[in-house]
Amino acid sequence: MNLHPQFSETEAVWELRLYVAGQTPKSLKAFANLKKICEEYLEGQYRIEVIDLLENPQLAKGDQILAIPTLVRKLPEPVKQIIGDLSNTEKVLVGLDLRQVNIS
């Protein structure tokens, strides 16, 4: 039985973690940018987990978080990290392997 009817068995679900430190303007902007990118490029195929390191600082060690905000793509593998507020959509798409780098 499929508990997530919007996902078929063959579709990959992207598991994304956004590490932030409180509700700062930069953290809020990173989340808004991530949500917009996911809605546009991964419609219905993603999960975002926001981890506030002010509340759970021990969680930074597991994904080796050195700066915030940091986006971690857990699935599909390989694991990837993007640091910053995610305002450069092209950089985020390339970093997540949603778009190829254009070399001209």
Tab-separated table of N, CA, C and O in Angstrom:
chain	number	residue	atom	x	y	z
A	1	MET	N	0.844	-1.187	0.000
A	1	MET	CA	0.000	0.000	0.000
A	1	MET	C	0.884	1.242	0.000
A	1	MET	O	1.810	1.362	0.786
A	2	ASN	N	0.605	2.153	-0.890
A	2	ASN	CA	1.388	3.388	-1.010
A	2	ASN	C	0.770	4.449	-0.104
A	2	ASN	O	-0.352	4.884	-0.318
A	3	LEU	N	1.526	4.870	0.915
A	3	LEU	CA	1.012	5.864	1.853
A	3	LEU	C	1.090	7.281	1.309
A	3	LEU	O	0.531	8.197	1.873
A	4	HIS	N	1.829	7.466	0.222
A	4	HIS	CA	1.970	8.779	-0.410
A	4	HIS	C	1.418	8.680	-1.825
A	4	HIS	O	2.153	8.422	-2.756
A	5	PRO	N	0.116	8.877	-2.007
A	5	PRO	CA	-0.496	8.660	-3.314
A	5	PRO	C	0.057	9.546	-4.413
A	5	PRO	O	-0.025	9.203	-5.576
A	6	GLN	N	0.662	10.700	-4.068
A	6	GLN	CA	1.191	11.568	-5.105
A	6	GLN	C	2.493	11.018	-5.692
A	6	GLN	O	2.958	11.473	-6.708
A	7	PHE	N	3.098	10.011	-5.032
A	7	PHE	CA	4.339	9.423	-5.515
A	7	PHE	C	4.047	8.044	-6.079
A	7	PHE	O	3.426	7.228	-5.429
A	8	SER	N	4.520	7.775	-7.283
A	8	SER	CA	4.403	6.418	-7.797
A	8	SER	C	5.607	5.631	-7.290
A	8	SER	O	6.583	6.195	-6.819
A	9	GLU	N	5.558	4.318	-7.403
A	9	GLU	CA	6.648	3.480	-6.908
A	9	GLU	C	7.950	3.746	-7.665
A	9	GLU	O	9.025	3.491	-7.147
A	10	THR	N	7.864	4.228	-8.894
A	10	THR	CA	9.064	4.413	-9.704
A	10	THR	C	9.664	5.808	-9.573
A	10	THR	O	10.788	6.021	-9.979
A	11	GLU	N	8.932	6.749	-9.005
A	11	GLU	CA	9.456	8.106	-8.871
A	11	GLU	C	10.363	8.212	-7.657
A	11	GLU	O	10.045	7.703	-6.588
A	12	ALA	N	11.480	8.893	-7.841
A	12	ALA	CA	12.398	9.121	-6.729
A	12	ALA	C	11.888	10.290	-5.899
A	12	ALA	O	11.405	11.278	-6.430
A	13	VAL	N	12.001	10.153	-4.600
A	13	VAL	CA	11.664	11.249	-3.697
A	13	VAL	C	12.975	11.877	-3.247
A	13	VAL	O	13.859	11.202	-2.743
A	14	TRP	N	13.094	13.162	-3.456
A	14	TRP	CA	14.291	13.892	-3.056
A	14	TRP	C	14.167	14.241	-1.587
A	14	TRP	O	13.193	14.881	-1.184
A	15	GLU	N	15.129	13.815	-0.796
A	15	GLU	CA	15.154	14.147	0.626
A	15	GLU	C	16.186	15.238	0.836
A	15	GLU	O	17.379	15.024	0.594
A	16	LEU	N	15.711	16.400	1.264
A	16	LEU	CA	16.563	17.577	1.425
A	16	LEU	C	16.513	18.041	2.877
A	16	LEU	O	15.445	18.093	3.481
A	17	ARG	N	17.687	18.385	3.408
A	17	ARG	CA	17.777	18.946	4.756
A	17	ARG	C	18.362	20.335	4.651
A	17	ARG	O	19.407	20.529	4.029
A	18	LEU	N	17.690	21.272	5.279
A	18	LEU	CA	18.181	22.642	5.325
A	18	LEU	C	18.573	22.951	6.761
A	18	LEU	O	17.731	22.940	7.657
A	19	TYR	N	19.865	23.178	6.955
A	19	TYR	CA	20.384	23.526	8.282
A	19	TYR	C	20.394	25.044	8.422
A	19	TYR	O	20.957	25.738	7.570
A	20	VAL	N	19.778	25.538	9.493
A	20	VAL	CA	19.705	26.970	9.763
A	20	VAL	C	20.034	27.206	11.237
A	20	VAL	O	20.149	26.260	12.013
A	21	ALA	N	20.168	28.477	11.598
A	21	ALA	CA	20.375	28.840	13.004
A	21	ALA	C	19.348	29.902	13.364
A	21	ALA	O	19.581	31.098	13.235
A	22	GLY	N	18.177	29.457	13.760
A	22	GLY	CA	17.114	30.376	14.127
A	22	GLY	C	16.382	30.930	12.918
A	22	GLY	O	16.622	30.542	11.781
A	23	GLN	N	15.482	31.858	13.189
A	23	GLN	CA	14.635	32.465	12.155
A	23	GLN	C	15.259	33.767	11.647
A	23	GLN	O	14.625	34.814	11.651
A	24	THR	N	16.500	33.690	11.206
A	24	THR	CA	17.172	34.878	10.701
A	24	THR	C	16.678	35.191	9.296
A	24	THR	O	16.154	34.303	8.606
A	25	PRO	N	16.844	36.432	8.829
A	25	PRO	CA	16.449	36.748	7.455
A	25	PRO	C	17.121	35.831	6.429
A	25	PRO	O	16.487	35.407	5.470
A	26	LYS	N	18.387	35.500	6.640
A	26	LYS	CA	19.102	34.630	5.705
A	26	LYS	C	18.522	33.207	5.717
A	26	LYS	O	18.370	32.576	4.673
A	27	SER	N	18.171	32.713	6.889
A	27	SER	CA	17.572	31.384	7.003
A	27	SER	C	16.207	31.342	6.326
A	27	SER	O	15.886	30.396	5.604
A	28	LEU	N	15.398	32.371	6.573
A	28	LEU	CA	14.069	32.434	5.965
A	28	LEU	C	14.166	32.547	4.441
A	28	LEU	O	13.388	31.928	3.710
A	29	LYS	N	15.138	33.323	3.970
A	29	LYS	CA	15.331	33.468	2.525
A	29	LYS	C	15.769	32.147	1.909
A	29	LYS	O	15.296	31.771	0.835
A	30	ALA	N	16.665	31.429	2.588
A	30	ALA	CA	17.122	30.136	2.083
A	30	ALA	C	15.950	29.164	1.957
A	30	ALA	O	15.811	28.470	0.947
A	31	PHE	N	15.076	29.117	2.975
A	31	PHE	CA	13.928	28.220	2.922
A	31	PHE	C	12.976	28.614	1.798
A	31	PHE	O	12.501	27.763	1.042
A	32	ALA	N	12.703	29.903	1.673
A	32	ALA	CA	11.800	30.375	0.612
A	32	ALA	C	12.369	30.044	-0.769
A	32	ALA	O	11.635	29.587	-1.655
A	33	ASN	N	13.663	30.258	-0.954
A	33	ASN	CA	14.298	29.950	-2.240
A	33	ASN	C	14.248	28.452	-2.524
A	33	ASN	O	13.954	28.032	-3.648
A	34	LEU	N	14.519	27.638	-1.513
A	34	LEU	CA	14.485	26.187	-1.691
A	34	LEU	C	13.087	25.718	-2.053
A	34	LEU	O	12.903	24.911	-2.961
A	35	LYS	N	12.093	26.222	-1.346
A	35	LYS	CA	10.701	25.831	-1.609
A	35	LYS	C	10.304	26.185	-3.044
A	35	LYS	O	9.681	25.382	-3.746
A	36	LYS	N	10.696	27.364	-3.498
A	36	LYS	CA	10.379	27.796	-4.856
A	36	LYS	C	11.041	26.882	-5.891
A	36	LYS	O	10.400	26.464	-6.864
A	37	ILE	N	12.303	26.558	-5.682
A	37	ILE	CA	13.020	25.685	-6.613
A	37	ILE	C	12.384	24.293	-6.626
A	37	ILE	O	12.171	23.715	-7.695
A	38	CYS	N	12.056	23.767	-5.462
A	38	CYS	CA	11.444	22.438	-5.388
A	38	CYS	C	10.085	22.400	-6.076
A	38	CYS	O	9.771	21.454	-6.793
A	39	GLU	N	9.273	23.442	-5.852
A	39	GLU	CA	7.953	23.486	-6.488
A	39	GLU	C	8.081	23.524	-8.008
A	39	GLU	O	7.288	22.920	-8.722
A	40	GLU	N	9.084	24.221	-8.501
A	40	GLU	CA	9.249	24.366	-9.944
A	40	GLU	C	9.878	23.146	-10.605
A	40	GLU	O	9.480	22.739	-11.683
A	41	TYR	N	10.881	22.536	-9.941
A	41	TYR	CA	11.657	21.478	-10.589
A	41	TYR	C	11.407	20.080	-10.041
A	41	TYR	O	11.746	19.097	-10.688
A	42	LEU	N	10.846	19.959	-8.860
A	42	LEU	CA	10.632	18.654	-8.232
A	42	LEU	C	9.195	18.489	-7.756
A	42	LEU	O	8.948	17.800	-6.769
A	43	GLU	N	8.274	19.088	-8.431
A	43	GLU	CA	6.876	19.134	-8.000
A	43	GLU	C	6.380	17.776	-7.515
A	43	GLU	O	6.376	16.796	-8.253
A	44	GLY	N	6.011	17.719	-6.230
A	44	GLY	CA	5.452	16.501	-5.652
A	44	GLY	C	6.453	15.391	-5.413
A	44	GLY	O	6.059	14.288	-5.055
A	45	GLN	N	7.733	15.649	-5.595
A	45	GLN	CA	8.729	14.583	-5.468
A	45	GLN	C	9.818	14.924	-4.460
A	45	GLN	O	10.950	14.489	-4.602
A	46	TYR	N	9.488	15.691	-3.447
A	46	TYR	CA	10.528	16.100	-2.509
A	46	TYR	C	9.986	16.186	-1.088
A	46	TYR	O	8.785	16.303	-0.866
A	47	ARG	N	10.917	16.093	-0.145
A	47	ARG	CA	10.633	16.343	1.267
A	47	ARG	C	11.723	17.270	1.776
A	47	ARG	O	12.901	17.017	1.535
A	48	ILE	N	11.325	18.311	2.487
A	48	ILE	CA	12.287	19.243	3.081
A	48	ILE	C	12.212	19.093	4.598
A	48	ILE	O	11.136	19.172	5.178
A	49	GLU	N	13.366	18.866	5.200
A	49	GLU	CA	13.473	18.833	6.657
A	49	GLU	C	14.336	20.017	7.065
A	49	GLU	O	15.476	20.138	6.614
A	50	VAL	N	13.768	20.924	7.864
A	50	VAL	CA	14.526	22.080	8.341
A	50	VAL	C	15.060	21.745	9.726
A	50	VAL	O	14.287	21.366	10.620
A	51	ILE	N	16.374	21.875	9.887
A	51	ILE	CA	17.008	21.588	11.163
A	51	ILE	C	17.595	22.880	11.713
A	51	ILE	O	18.485	23.476	11.101
A	52	ASP	N	17.053	23.307	12.862
A	52	ASP	CA	17.520	24.526	13.511
A	52	ASP	C	18.632	24.143	14.484
A	52	ASP	O	18.392	23.466	15.484
A	53	LEU	N	19.845	24.561	14.164
A	53	LEU	CA	20.997	24.188	14.980
A	53	LEU	C	21.039	24.917	16.319
A	53	LEU	O	21.795	24.518	17.205
A	54	LEU	N	20.221	25.949	16.494
A	54	LEU	CA	20.110	26.566	17.819
A	54	LEU	C	19.370	25.629	18.773
A	54	LEU	O	19.638	25.601	19.966
A	55	GLU	N	18.445	24.838	18.223
A	55	GLU	CA	17.678	23.895	19.030
A	55	GLU	C	18.365	22.536	19.133
A	55	GLU	O	18.258	21.853	20.144
A	56	ASN	N	19.046	22.116	18.059
A	56	ASN	CA	19.677	20.796	18.007
A	56	ASN	C	21.092	20.891	17.454
A	56	ASN	O	21.370	20.386	16.366
A	57	PRO	N	22.010	21.511	18.174
A	57	PRO	CA	23.364	21.706	17.635
A	57	PRO	C	24.106	20.403	17.355
A	57	PRO	O	24.956	20.351	16.467
A	58	GLN	N	23.754	19.331	18.063
A	58	GLN	CA	24.430	18.058	17.864
A	58	GLN	C	24.174	17.463	16.473
A	58	GLN	O	24.945	16.638	16.001
A	59	LEU	N	23.112	17.896	15.803
A	59	LEU	CA	22.783	17.354	14.484
A	59	LEU	C	23.735	17.848	13.397
A	59	LEU	O	23.783	17.270	12.314
A	60	ALA	N	24.488	18.895	13.657
A	60	ALA	CA	25.430	19.420	12.665
A	60	ALA	C	26.540	18.420	12.379
A	60	ALA	O	27.058	18.359	11.259
A	61	LYS	N	26.910	17.634	13.359
A	61	LYS	CA	28.029	16.708	13.206
A	61	LYS	C	27.746	15.615	12.179
A	61	LYS	O	28.614	15.266	11.378
A	62	GLY	N	26.529	15.088	12.174
A	62	GLY	CA	26.182	13.985	11.282
A	62	GLY	C	26.392	14.301	9.810
A	62	GLY	O	26.866	13.458	9.050
A	63	ASP	N	26.047	15.507	9.389
A	63	ASP	CA	26.212	15.913	7.993
A	63	ASP	C	27.423	16.826	7.812
A	63	ASP	O	27.583	17.434	6.764
A	64	GLN	N	28.261	16.943	8.836
A	64	GLN	CA	29.485	17.747	8.790
A	64	GLN	C	29.201	19.183	8.338
A	64	GLN	O	29.785	19.684	7.387
A	65	ILE	N	28.282	19.834	9.033
A	65	ILE	CA	27.884	21.200	8.714
A	65	ILE	C	28.906	22.174	9.289
A	65	ILE	O	29.161	22.174	10.488
A	66	LEU	N	29.483	22.982	8.418
A	66	LEU	CA	30.495	23.948	8.837
A	66	LEU	C	30.019	25.385	8.726
A	66	LEU	O	30.617	26.279	9.305
A	67	ALA	N	28.984	25.630	7.944
A	67	ALA	CA	28.441	26.975	7.749
A	67	ALA	C	26.928	26.849	7.619
A	67	ALA	O	26.412	25.779	7.294
A	68	ILE	N	26.239	27.963	7.874
A	68	ILE	CA	24.788	27.947	7.731
A	68	ILE	C	24.330	29.203	7.003
A	68	ILE	O	25.002	30.231	7.106
A	69	PRO	N	23.238	29.166	6.276
A	69	PRO	CA	22.454	27.968	6.003
A	69	PRO	C	23.180	27.027	5.039
A	69	PRO	O	23.929	27.473	4.181
A	70	THR	N	22.941	25.724	5.217
A	70	THR	CA	23.481	24.694	4.335
A	70	THR	C	22.354	23.759	3.944
A	70	THR	O	21.610	23.288	4.804
A	71	LEU	N	22.271	23.479	2.654
A	71	LEU	CA	21.320	22.505	2.134
A	71	LEU	C	22.065	21.200	1.895
A	71	LEU	O	23.136	21.199	1.290
A	72	VAL	N	21.496	20.095	2.384
A	72	VAL	CA	22.080	18.779	2.168
A	72	VAL	C	21.070	17.940	1.409
A	72	VAL	O	19.925	17.790	1.834
A	73	ARG	N	21.510	17.407	0.274
A	73	ARG	CA	20.677	16.466	-0.485
A	73	ARG	C	21.033	15.072	0.007
A	73	ARG	O	22.122	14.577	-0.237
A	74	LYS	N	20.113	14.446	0.757
A	74	LYS	CA	20.333	13.097	1.285
A	74	LYS	C	20.025	12.043	0.224
A	74	LYS	O	20.737	11.070	0.087
A	75	LEU	N	18.913	12.217	-0.466
A	75	LEU	CA	18.514	11.316	-1.549
A	75	LEU	C	18.059	12.151	-2.725
A	75	LEU	O	17.444	13.196	-2.523
A	76	PRO	N	18.287	11.765	-3.948
A	76	PRO	CA	19.049	10.578	-4.338
A	76	PRO	C	20.537	10.753	-4.051
A	76	PRO	O	21.040	11.872	-4.027
A	77	GLU	N	21.195	9.637	-3.824
A	77	GLU	CA	22.627	9.667	-3.577
A	77	GLU	C	23.357	9.999	-4.865
A	77	GLU	O	22.831	9.762	-5.945
A	78	PRO	N	24.551	10.549	-4.828
A	78	PRO	CA	25.371	10.807	-3.649
A	78	PRO	C	24.896	12.043	-2.886
A	78	PRO	O	24.229	12.914	-3.437
A	79	VAL	N	25.271	12.097	-1.609
A	79	VAL	CA	24.942	13.239	-0.766
A	79	VAL	C	25.682	14.462	-1.299
A	79	VAL	O	26.840	14.381	-1.682
A	80	LYS	N	24.986	15.592	-1.358
A	80	LYS	CA	25.582	16.842	-1.827
A	80	LYS	C	25.235	17.950	-0.855
A	80	LYS	O	24.201	17.898	-0.204
A	81	GLN	N	26.100	18.979	-0.789
A	81	GLN	CA	25.859	20.133	0.076
A	81	GLN	C	25.970	21.418	-0.731
A	81	GLN	O	26.822	21.528	-1.608
A	82	ILE	N	25.101	22.366	-0.392
A	82	ILE	CA	25.162	23.705	-0.968
A	82	ILE	C	25.054	24.682	0.197
A	82	ILE	O	24.120	24.608	0.993
A	83	ILE	N	26.032	25.579	0.294
A	83	ILE	CA	26.067	26.550	1.377
A	83	ILE	C	25.565	27.893	0.872
A	83	ILE	O	25.897	28.304	-0.233
A	84	GLY	N	24.757	28.573	1.675
A	84	GLY	CA	24.289	29.911	1.337
A	84	GLY	C	22.779	30.002	1.364
A	84	GLY	O	22.087	29.065	1.743
A	85	ASP	N	22.270	31.158	0.922
A	85	ASP	CA	20.825	31.396	0.997
A	85	ASP	C	20.060	30.871	-0.216
A	85	ASP	O	18.865	31.088	-0.335
A	86	LEU	N	20.756	30.185	-1.123
A	86	LEU	CA	20.145	29.512	-2.276
A	86	LEU	C	19.486	30.492	-3.242
A	86	LEU	O	18.571	30.134	-3.972
A	87	SER	N	19.960	31.748	-3.254
A	87	SER	CA	19.358	32.754	-4.123
A	87	SER	C	19.815	32.626	-5.574
A	87	SER	O	19.137	33.106	-6.471
A	88	ASN	N	20.945	31.952	-5.814
A	88	ASN	CA	21.412	31.728	-7.180
A	88	ASN	C	20.814	30.410	-7.666
A	88	ASN	O	21.373	29.334	-7.453
A	89	THR	N	19.651	30.496	-8.311
A	89	THR	CA	18.913	29.300	-8.726
A	89	THR	C	19.757	28.391	-9.599
A	89	THR	O	19.764	27.178	-9.417
A	90	GLU	N	20.479	28.957	-10.541
A	90	GLU	CA	21.295	28.143	-11.449
A	90	GLU	C	22.337	27.334	-10.676
A	90	GLU	O	22.538	26.149	-10.927
A	91	LYS	N	22.981	27.962	-9.712
A	91	LYS	CA	23.990	27.284	-8.881
A	91	LYS	C	23.354	26.146	-8.086
A	91	LYS	O	23.927	25.065	-7.951
A	92	VAL	N	22.162	26.378	-7.552
A	92	VAL	CA	21.462	25.351	-6.787
A	92	VAL	C	21.085	24.181	-7.690
A	92	VAL	O	21.278	23.016	-7.330
A	93	LEU	N	20.565	24.473	-8.887
A	93	LEU	CA	20.172	23.408	-9.818
A	93	LEU	C	21.367	22.549	-10.211
A	93	LEU	O	21.270	21.324	-10.257
A	94	VAL	N	22.492	23.186	-10.489
A	94	VAL	CA	23.706	22.448	-10.838
A	94	VAL	C	24.190	21.653	-9.626
A	94	VAL	O	24.551	20.482	-9.735
A	95	GLY	N	24.176	22.295	-8.452
A	95	GLY	CA	24.630	21.637	-7.236
A	95	GLY	C	23.795	20.425	-6.858
A	95	GLY	O	24.304	19.454	-6.304
A	96	LEU	N	22.519	20.445	-7.177
A	96	LEU	CA	21.626	19.326	-6.888
A	96	LEU	C	21.572	18.308	-8.030
A	96	LEU	O	20.864	17.323	-7.949
A	97	ASP	N	22.310	18.580	-9.106
A	97	ASP	CA	22.282	17.740	-10.312
A	97	ASP	C	20.929	17.757	-11.001
A	97	ASP	O	20.501	16.774	-11.589
A	98	LEU	N	20.246	18.891	-10.917
A	98	LEU	CA	18.993	19.041	-11.648
A	98	LEU	C	19.239	19.675	-13.021
A	98	LEU	O	18.373	19.655	-13.879
A	99	ARG	N	20.413	20.243	-13.199
A	99	ARG	CA	20.765	20.871	-14.467
A	99	ARG	C	22.254	20.697	-14.685
A	99	ARG	O	23.043	20.801	-13.770
A	100	GLN	N	22.631	20.463	-15.924
A	100	GLN	CA	24.030	20.321	-16.286
A	100	GLN	C	24.704	21.680	-16.366
A	100	GLN	O	24.066	22.689	-16.672
A	101	VAL	N	25.995	21.699	-16.108
A	101	VAL	CA	26.782	22.932	-16.248
A	101	VAL	C	26.927	23.224	-17.727
A	101	VAL	O	27.309	22.343	-18.514
A	102	ASN	N	26.611	24.460	-18.119
A	102	ASN	CA	26.792	24.874	-19.516
A	102	ASN	C	28.178	25.445	-19.692
A	102	ASN	O	28.486	26.493	-19.137
A	103	ILE	N	29.018	24.745	-20.433
A	103	ILE	CA	30.369	25.241	-20.701
A	103	ILE	C	30.412	25.683	-22.157
A	103	ILE	O	30.204	24.890	-23.060
A	104	SER	N	30.664	26.977	-22.360
A	104	SER	CA	30.679	27.462	-23.748
A	104	SER	C	32.029	28.009	-24.102
A	104	SER	O	32.881	28.224	-23.312
